[in-house]
Tab-separated table of C-alpha atoms (C1' of nucleotides) in Angstrom:
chain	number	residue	atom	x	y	z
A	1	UNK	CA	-180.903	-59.952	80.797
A	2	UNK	CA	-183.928	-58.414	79.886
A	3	UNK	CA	-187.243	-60.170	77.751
A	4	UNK	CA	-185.699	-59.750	74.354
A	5	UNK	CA	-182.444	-61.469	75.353
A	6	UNK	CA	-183.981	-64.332	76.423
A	7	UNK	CA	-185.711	-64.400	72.956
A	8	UNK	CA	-182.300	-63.735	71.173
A	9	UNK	CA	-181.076	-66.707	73.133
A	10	UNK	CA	-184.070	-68.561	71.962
A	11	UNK	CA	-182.997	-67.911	68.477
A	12	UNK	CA	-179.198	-68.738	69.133
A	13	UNK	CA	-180.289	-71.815	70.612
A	14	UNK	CA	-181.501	-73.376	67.277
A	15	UNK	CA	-178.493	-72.223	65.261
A	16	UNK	CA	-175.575	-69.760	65.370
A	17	UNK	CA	-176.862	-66.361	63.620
A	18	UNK	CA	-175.628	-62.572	63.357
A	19	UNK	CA	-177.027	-60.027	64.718
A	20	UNK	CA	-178.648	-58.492	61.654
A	21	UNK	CA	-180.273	-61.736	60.972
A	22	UNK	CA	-181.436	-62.085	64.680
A	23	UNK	CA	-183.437	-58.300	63.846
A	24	UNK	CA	-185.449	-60.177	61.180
A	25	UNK	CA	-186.658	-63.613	62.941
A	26	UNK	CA	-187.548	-61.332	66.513
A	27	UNK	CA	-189.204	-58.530	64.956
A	28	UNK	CA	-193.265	-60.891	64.336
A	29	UNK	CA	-192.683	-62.367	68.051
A	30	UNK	CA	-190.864	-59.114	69.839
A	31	UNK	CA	-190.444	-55.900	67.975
A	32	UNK	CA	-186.980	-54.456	68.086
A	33	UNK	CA	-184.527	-52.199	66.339
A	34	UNK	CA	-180.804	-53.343	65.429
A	35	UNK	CA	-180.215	-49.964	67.557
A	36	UNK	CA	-181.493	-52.283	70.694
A	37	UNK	CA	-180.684	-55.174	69.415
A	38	UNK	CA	-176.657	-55.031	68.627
A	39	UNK	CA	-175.931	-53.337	71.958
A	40	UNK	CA	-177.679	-56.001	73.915
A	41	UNK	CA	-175.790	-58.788	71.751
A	42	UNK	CA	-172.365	-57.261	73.043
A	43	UNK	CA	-173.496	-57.117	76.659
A	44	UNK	CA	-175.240	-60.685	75.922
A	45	UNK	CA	-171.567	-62.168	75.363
A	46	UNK	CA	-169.213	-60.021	77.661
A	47	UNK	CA	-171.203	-61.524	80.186
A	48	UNK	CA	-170.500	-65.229	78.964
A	49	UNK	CA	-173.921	-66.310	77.401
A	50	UNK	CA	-172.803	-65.808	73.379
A	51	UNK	CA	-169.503	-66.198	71.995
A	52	UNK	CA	-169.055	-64.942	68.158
A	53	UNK	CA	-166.676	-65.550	65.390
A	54	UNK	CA	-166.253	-62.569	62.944
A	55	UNK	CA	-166.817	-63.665	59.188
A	56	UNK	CA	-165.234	-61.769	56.739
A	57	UNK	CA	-167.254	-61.147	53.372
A	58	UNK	CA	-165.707	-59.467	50.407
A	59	UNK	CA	-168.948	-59.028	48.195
A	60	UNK	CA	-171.249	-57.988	51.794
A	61	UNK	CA	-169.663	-56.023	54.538
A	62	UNK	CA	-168.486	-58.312	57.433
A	63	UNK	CA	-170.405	-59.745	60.175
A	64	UNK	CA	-170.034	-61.173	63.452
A	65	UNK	CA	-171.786	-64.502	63.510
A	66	UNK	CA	-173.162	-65.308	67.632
A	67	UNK	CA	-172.979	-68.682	68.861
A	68	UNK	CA	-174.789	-69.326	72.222
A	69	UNK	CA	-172.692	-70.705	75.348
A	70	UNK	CA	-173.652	-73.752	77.286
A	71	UNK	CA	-174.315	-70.878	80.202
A	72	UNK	CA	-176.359	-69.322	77.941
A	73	UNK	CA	-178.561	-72.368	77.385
A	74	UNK	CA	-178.767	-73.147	81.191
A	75	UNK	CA	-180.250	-69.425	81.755
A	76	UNK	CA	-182.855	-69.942	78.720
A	77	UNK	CA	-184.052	-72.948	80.185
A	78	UNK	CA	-183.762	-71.577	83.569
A	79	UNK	CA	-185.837	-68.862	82.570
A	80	UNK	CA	-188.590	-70.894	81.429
A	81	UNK	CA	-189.668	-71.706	84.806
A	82	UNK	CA	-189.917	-68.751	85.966
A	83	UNK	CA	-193.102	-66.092	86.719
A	84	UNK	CA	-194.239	-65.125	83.148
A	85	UNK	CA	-195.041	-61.250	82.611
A	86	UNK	CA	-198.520	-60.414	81.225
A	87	UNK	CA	-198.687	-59.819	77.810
A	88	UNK	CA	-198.055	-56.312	76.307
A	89	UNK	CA	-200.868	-55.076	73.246
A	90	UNK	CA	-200.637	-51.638	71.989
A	91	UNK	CA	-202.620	-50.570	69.456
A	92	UNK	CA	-202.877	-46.937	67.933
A	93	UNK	CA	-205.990	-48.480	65.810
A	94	UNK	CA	-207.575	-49.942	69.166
A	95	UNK	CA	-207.536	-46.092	70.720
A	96	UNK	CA	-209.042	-44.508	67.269
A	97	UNK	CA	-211.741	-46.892	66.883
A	98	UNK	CA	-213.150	-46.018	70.618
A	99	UNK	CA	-212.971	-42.441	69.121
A	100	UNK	CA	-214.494	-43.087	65.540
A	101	UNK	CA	-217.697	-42.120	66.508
A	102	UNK	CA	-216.426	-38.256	66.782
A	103	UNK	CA	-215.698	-38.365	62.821
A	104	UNK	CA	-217.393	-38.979	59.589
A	105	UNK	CA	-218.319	-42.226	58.742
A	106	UNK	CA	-216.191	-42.067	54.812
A	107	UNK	CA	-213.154	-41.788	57.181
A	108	UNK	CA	-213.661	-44.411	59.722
A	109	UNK	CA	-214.651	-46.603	56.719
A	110	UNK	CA	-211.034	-46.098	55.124
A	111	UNK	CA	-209.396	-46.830	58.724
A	112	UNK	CA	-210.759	-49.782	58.790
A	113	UNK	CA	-210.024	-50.793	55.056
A	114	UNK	CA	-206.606	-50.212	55.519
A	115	UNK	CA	-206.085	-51.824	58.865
A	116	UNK	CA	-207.932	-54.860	56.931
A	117	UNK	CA	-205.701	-54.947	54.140
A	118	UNK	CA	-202.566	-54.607	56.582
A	119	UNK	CA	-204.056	-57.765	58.582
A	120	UNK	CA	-204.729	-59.890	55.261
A	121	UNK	CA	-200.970	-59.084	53.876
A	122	UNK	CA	-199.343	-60.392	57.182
A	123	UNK	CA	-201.836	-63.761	57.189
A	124	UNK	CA	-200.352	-64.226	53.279
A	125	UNK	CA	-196.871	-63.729	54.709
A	126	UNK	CA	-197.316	-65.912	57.908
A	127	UNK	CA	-199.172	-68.731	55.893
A	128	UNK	CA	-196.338	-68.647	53.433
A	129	UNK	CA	-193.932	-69.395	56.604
A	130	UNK	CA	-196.477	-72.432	57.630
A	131	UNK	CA	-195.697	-73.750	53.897
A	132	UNK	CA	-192.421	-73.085	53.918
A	133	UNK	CA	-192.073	-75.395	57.245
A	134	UNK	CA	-194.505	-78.037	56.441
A	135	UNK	CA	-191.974	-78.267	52.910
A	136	UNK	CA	-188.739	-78.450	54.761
A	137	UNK	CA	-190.777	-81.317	56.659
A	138	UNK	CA	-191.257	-83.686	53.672
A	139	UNK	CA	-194.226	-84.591	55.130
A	140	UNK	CA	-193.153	-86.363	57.975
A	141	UNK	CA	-194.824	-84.354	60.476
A	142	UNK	CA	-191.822	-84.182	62.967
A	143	UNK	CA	-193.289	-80.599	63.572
A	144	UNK	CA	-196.141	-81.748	65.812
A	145	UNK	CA	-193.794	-83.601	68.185
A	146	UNK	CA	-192.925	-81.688	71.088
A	147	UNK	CA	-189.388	-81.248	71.932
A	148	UNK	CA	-188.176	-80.123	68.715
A	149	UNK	CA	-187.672	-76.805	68.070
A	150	UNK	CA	-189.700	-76.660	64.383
A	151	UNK	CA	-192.992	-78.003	67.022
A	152	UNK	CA	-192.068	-74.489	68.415
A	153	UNK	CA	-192.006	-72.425	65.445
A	154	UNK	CA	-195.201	-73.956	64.084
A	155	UNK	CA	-197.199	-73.690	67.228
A	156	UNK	CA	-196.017	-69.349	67.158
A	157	UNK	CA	-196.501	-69.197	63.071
A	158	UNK	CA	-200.196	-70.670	63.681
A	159	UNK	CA	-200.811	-67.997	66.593
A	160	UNK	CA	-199.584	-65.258	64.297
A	161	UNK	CA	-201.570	-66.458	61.518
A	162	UNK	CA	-205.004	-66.829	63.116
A	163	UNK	CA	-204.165	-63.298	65.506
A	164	UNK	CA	-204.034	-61.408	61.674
A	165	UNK	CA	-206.916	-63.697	60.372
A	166	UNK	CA	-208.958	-62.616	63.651
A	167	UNK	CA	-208.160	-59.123	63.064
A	168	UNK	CA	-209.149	-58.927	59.175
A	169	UNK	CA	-212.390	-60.399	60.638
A	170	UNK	CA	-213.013	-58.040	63.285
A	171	UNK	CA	-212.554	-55.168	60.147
A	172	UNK	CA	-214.604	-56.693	58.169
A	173	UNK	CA	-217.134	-57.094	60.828
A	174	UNK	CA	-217.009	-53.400	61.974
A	175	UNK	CA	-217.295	-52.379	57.930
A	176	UNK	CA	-220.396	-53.883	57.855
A	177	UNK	CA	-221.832	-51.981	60.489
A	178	UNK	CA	-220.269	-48.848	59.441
A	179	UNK	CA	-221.540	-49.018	55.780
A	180	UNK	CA	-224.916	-50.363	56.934
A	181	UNK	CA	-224.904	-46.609	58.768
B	1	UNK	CA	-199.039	-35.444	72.939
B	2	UNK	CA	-198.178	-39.587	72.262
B	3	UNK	CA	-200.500	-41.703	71.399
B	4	UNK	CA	-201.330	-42.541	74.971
B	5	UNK	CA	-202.224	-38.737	75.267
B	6	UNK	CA	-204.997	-39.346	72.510
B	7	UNK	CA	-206.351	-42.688	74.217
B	8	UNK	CA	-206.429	-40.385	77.332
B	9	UNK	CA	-208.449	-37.688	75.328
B	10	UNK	CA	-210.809	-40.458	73.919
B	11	UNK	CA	-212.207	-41.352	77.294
B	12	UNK	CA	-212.356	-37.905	78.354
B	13	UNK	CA	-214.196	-36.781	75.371
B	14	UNK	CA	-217.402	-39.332	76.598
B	15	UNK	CA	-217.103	-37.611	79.850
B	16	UNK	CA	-215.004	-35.970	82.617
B	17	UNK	CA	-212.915	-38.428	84.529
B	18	UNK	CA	-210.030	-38.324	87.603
B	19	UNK	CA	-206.618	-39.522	86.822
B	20	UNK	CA	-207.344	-42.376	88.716
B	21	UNK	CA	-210.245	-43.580	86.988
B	22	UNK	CA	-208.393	-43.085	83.334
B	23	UNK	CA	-205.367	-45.556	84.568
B	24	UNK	CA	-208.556	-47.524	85.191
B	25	UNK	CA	-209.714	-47.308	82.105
B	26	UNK	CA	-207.832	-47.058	79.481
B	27	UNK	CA	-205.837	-50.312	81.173
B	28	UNK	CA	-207.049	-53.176	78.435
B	29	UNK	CA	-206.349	-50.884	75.355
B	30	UNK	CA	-203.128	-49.045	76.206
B	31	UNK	CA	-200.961	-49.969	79.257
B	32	UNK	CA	-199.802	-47.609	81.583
B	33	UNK	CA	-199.163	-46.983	85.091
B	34	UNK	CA	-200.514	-44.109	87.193
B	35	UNK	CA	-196.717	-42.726	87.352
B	36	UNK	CA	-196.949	-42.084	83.326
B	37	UNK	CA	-200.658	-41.050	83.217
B	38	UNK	CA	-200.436	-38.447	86.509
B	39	UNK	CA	-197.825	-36.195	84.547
B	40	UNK	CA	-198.712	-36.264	81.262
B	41	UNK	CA	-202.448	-35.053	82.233
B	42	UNK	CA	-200.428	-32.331	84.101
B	43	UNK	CA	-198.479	-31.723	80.085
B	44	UNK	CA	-201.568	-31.766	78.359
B	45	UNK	CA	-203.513	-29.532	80.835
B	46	UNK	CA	-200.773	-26.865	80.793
B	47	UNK	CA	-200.832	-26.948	76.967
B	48	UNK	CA	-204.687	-26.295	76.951
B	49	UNK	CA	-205.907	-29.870	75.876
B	50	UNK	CA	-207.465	-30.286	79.243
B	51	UNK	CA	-209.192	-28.234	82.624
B	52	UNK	CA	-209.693	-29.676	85.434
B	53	UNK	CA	-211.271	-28.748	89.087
B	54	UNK	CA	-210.127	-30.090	92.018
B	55	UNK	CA	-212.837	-32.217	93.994
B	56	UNK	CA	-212.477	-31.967	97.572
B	57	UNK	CA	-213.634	-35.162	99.525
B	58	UNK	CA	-214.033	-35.849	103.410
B	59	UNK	CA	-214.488	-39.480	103.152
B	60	UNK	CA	-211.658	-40.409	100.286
B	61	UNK	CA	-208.192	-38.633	98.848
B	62	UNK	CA	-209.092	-34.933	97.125
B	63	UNK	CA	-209.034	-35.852	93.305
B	64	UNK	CA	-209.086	-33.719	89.996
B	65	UNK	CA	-211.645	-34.193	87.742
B	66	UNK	CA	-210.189	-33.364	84.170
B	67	UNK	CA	-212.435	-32.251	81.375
B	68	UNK	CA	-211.596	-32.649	77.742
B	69	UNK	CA	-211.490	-28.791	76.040
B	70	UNK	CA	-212.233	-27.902	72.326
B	71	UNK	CA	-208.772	-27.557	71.706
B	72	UNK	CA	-208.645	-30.934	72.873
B	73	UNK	CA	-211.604	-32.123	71.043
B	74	UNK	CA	-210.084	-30.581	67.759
B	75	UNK	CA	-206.734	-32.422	68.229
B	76	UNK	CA	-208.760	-35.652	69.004
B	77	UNK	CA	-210.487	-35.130	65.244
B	78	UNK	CA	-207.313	-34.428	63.452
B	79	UNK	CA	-205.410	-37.188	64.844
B	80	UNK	CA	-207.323	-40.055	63.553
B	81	UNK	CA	-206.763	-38.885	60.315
B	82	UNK	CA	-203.360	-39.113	61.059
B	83	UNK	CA	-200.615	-42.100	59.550
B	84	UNK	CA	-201.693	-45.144	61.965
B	85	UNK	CA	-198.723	-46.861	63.683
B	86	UNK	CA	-198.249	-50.340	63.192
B	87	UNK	CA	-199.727	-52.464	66.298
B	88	UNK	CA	-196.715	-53.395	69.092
B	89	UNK	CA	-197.435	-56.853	71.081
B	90	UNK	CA	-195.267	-58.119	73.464
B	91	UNK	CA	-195.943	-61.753	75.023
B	92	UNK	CA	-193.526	-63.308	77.223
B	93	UNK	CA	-195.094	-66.343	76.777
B	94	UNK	CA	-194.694	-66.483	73.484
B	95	UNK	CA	-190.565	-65.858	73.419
B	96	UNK	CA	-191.221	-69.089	76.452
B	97	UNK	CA	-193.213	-71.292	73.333
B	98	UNK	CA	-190.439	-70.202	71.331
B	99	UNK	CA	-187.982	-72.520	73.413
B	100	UNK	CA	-190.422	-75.026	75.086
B	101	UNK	CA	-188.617	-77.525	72.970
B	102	UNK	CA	-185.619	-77.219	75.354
B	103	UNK	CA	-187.915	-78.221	78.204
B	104	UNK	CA	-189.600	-80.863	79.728
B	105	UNK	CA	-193.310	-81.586	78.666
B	106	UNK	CA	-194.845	-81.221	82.157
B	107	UNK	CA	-192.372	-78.024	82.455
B	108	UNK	CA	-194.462	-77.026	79.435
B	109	UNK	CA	-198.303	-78.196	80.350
B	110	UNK	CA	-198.207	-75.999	83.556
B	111	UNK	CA	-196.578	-73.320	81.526
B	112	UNK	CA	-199.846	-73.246	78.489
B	113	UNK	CA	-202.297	-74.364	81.514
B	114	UNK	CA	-201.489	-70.872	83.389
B	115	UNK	CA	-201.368	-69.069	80.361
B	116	UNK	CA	-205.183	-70.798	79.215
B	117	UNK	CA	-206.407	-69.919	83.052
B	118	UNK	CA	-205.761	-66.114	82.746
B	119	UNK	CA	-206.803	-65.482	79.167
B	120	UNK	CA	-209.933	-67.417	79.929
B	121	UNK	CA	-210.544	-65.000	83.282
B	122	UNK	CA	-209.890	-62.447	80.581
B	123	UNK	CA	-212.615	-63.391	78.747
B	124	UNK	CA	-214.998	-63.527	81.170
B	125	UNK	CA	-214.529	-60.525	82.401
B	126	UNK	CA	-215.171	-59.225	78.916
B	127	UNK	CA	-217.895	-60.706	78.602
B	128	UNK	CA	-219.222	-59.409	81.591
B	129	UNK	CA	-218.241	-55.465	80.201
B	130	UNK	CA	-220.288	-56.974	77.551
B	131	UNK	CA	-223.102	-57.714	79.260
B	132	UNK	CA	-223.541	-54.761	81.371
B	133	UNK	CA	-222.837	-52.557	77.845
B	134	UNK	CA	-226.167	-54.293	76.647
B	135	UNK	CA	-227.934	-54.260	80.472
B	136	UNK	CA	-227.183	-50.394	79.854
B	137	UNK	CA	-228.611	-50.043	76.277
B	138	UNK	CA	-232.313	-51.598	77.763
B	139	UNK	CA	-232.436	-53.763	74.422
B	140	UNK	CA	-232.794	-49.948	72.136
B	141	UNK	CA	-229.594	-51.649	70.209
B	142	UNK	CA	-228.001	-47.792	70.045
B	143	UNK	CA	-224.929	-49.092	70.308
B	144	UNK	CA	-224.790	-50.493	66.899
B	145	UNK	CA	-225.072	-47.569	65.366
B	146	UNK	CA	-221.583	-45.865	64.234
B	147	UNK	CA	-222.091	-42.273	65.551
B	148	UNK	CA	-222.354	-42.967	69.032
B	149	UNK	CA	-219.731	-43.663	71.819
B	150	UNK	CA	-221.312	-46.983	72.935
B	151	UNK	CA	-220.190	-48.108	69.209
B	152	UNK	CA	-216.704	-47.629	69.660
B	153	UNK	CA	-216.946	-49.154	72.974
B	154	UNK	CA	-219.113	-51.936	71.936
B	155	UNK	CA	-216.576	-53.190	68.649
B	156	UNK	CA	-213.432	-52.912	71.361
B	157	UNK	CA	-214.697	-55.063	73.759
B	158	UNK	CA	-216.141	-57.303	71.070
B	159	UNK	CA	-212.452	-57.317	69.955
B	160	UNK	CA	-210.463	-57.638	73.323
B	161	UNK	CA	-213.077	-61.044	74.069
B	162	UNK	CA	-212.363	-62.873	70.906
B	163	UNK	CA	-208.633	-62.255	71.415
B	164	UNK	CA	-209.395	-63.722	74.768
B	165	UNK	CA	-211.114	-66.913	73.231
B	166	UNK	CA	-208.431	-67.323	70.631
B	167	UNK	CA	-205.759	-67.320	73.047
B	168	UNK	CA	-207.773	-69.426	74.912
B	169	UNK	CA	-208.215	-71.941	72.275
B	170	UNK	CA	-204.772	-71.571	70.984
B	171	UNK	CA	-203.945	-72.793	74.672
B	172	UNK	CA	-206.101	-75.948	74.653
B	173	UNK	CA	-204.705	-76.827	70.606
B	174	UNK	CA	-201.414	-76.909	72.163
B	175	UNK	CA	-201.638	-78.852	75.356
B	176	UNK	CA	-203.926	-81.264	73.195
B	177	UNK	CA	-200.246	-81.961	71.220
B	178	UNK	CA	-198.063	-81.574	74.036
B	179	UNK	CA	-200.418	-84.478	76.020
B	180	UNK	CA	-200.358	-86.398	73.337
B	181	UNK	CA	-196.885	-86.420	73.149
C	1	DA	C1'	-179.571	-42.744	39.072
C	2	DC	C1'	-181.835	-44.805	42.826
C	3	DT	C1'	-183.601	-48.299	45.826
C	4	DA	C1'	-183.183	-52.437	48.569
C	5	DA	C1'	-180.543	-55.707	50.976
C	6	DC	C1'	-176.599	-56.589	53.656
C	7	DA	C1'	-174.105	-55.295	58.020
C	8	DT	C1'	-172.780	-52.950	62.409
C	9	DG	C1'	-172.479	-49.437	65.423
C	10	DT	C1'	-173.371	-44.919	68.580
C	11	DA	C1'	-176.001	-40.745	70.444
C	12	DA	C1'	-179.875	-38.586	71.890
C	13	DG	C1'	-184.326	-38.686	72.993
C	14	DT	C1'	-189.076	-40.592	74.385
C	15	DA	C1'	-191.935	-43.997	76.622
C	16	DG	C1'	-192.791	-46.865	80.179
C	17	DT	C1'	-191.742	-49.350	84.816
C	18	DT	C1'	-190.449	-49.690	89.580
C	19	DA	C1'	-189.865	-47.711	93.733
C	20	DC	C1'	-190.606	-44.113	97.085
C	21	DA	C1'	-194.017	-41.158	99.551
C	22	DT	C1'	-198.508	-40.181	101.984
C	23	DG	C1'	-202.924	-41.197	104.107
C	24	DA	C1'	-208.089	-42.227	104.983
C	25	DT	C1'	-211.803	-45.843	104.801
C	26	DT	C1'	-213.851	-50.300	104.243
C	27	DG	C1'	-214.223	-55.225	104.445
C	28	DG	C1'	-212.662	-59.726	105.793
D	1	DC	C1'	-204.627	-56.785	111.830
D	2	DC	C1'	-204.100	-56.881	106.879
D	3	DA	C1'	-205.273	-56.066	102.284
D	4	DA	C1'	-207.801	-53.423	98.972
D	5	DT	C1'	-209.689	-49.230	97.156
D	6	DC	C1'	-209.349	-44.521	96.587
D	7	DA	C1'	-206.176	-40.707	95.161
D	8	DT	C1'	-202.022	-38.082	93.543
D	9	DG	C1'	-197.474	-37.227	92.947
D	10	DT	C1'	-191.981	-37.567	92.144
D	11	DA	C1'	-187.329	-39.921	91.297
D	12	DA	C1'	-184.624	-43.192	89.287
D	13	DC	C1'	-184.218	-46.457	86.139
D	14	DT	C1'	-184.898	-49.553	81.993
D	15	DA	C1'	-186.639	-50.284	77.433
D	16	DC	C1'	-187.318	-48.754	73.113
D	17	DT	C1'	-187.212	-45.436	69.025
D	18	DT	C1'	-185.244	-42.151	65.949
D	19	DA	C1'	-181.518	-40.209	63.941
D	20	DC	C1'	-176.751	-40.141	62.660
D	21	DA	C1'	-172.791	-42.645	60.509
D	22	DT	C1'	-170.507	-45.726	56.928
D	23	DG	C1'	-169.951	-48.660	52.814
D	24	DT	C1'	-170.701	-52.446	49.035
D	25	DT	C1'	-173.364	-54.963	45.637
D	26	DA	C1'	-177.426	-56.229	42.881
D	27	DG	C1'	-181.409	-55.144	40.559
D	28	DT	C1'	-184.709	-51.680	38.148
DNA sequence: ACTAACATGTAAGTAGTTACATGATTGG
DNA sequence: CCAATCATGTAACTACTTACATGTTAGT
């Protein structure tokens, strides 16, 4: 049971899901490959913390949809109290822009822009997410009571969306100061 | 060479530096323990990136003192014009946030209040890098010019604070909610 | 015709962590 | 006396990525 299984479990704990759809919804909050992620799923119920029922498809290939155990929701919430690690940041951009100064300014300039316009894509897609939750709502703002699990996704959607806005910022920012010269 | 190779060449490219000092430094922008760093300075000297001469001391451990060479300098240039990869972040806490709902609200207040705590000691002590950057500049203002090594240095830690204070504040909006009830 | 989405899996490799190993000096 | 800082290294392990492997359907 290593950190992404506990996030897998986090997932399974709202809703029985397969494996290929557990890739999609981890990848913003813990990047992973199916490669990592199927393996771990198989381990994850041998060991009595997912069951799964195969579904049969005739138009899509099959899939195995995971269901988590109630042993599986005593470790989740088990692990919650428990020591938290320190978060993990790595950047390629962060280690380029503390050698930009060793290049020509044209080329640090289109760095940036594109890092910018990678930042500003991901707040469109994460503010979409915020609409698409505060629609399923109906605007009864059940989403900002803690203890349900959409309080949960809205709090991490927000974080993701002001972490890219923050970032488009800090582009912008530097741009100015490289263009001024 | 991975990318932690090129963050490695980045600081030594300002000026020569021990192992120990670039596990040091090269901490808040890239991760890694000494057991990583110590052999792939050993991979990247033997492949002419890097010299070094050994600096025998009475008082503390021997230590090598790496220098950066052309070769490396030239590799350093043609990276950055490299593909970026896409940034990787990895937060515990936030897989925890994920499944708070699961858990009791004083469970969860300690949980964000610990979490607040260290991001705001974060931030101080980037301020404090901060500070001493500008201590260092005698108020000349050199390092916002793009061109010069205090730039780069400058925008990073001007990026690692704000992070700080927005995980800070993100922190605070949530325990306002989960107080509230 | 080709590309993307759906769907699961294994093999081989790289990157990163934890633990083992050593040893002097300084400060509380 | 104990912990921290300085200083470098290896061994064993875990985590993660890339590449290989297969196959259908829907849309351009």
């Amino acid at each position: 049971m290593n950190i992404l299984s506990y996030g897998l479990l986090g997932l399974l704990a709202r809703e029985p899901r397969s494996g290929y759809d557990l890739t999609q919804y981890i990848k913003p909050f813990w990047p992973a490959k199916h490669s990592q992620i199927y393996p771990l799923l198989g381990k994850m119920e041998h060991d009595g913390y997912l069951t799964f029922d195969l579904i049969r498809q005739s138009d899509k290939p099959d899939k195995k949809i995971y269901t988590i155990t109630s042993k599986g929701i005593e470790e989740l919430k088990r692990w919650i109290d428990e020591p938290t690690s320190d978060p993990v940041n790595r950047d390629e951009m962060m280690l380029k822009a503390y050698s930009i100064w060793l290049t020509d300014p044209e080329k640090a300039i289109r760095l940036f822009e594109e890092r910018e316009k990678m930042h500003a894509e991901r707040a469109v897609y994460y503010e979409s997410l915020l609409v698409k939750l505060k629609e399923d709502d109906q605007g009864e703002q059940r989403y900002l009571s803690p203890g349900v699990p959409t309080f949960s996704r809205y709090i991490l959607l927000t974080k993701a969306l002001t972490d890219s806005k923050n970032a488009v910022e800090w582009c912008q920012w530097v741009l100015s100061m490289l263009k001024k010269g």
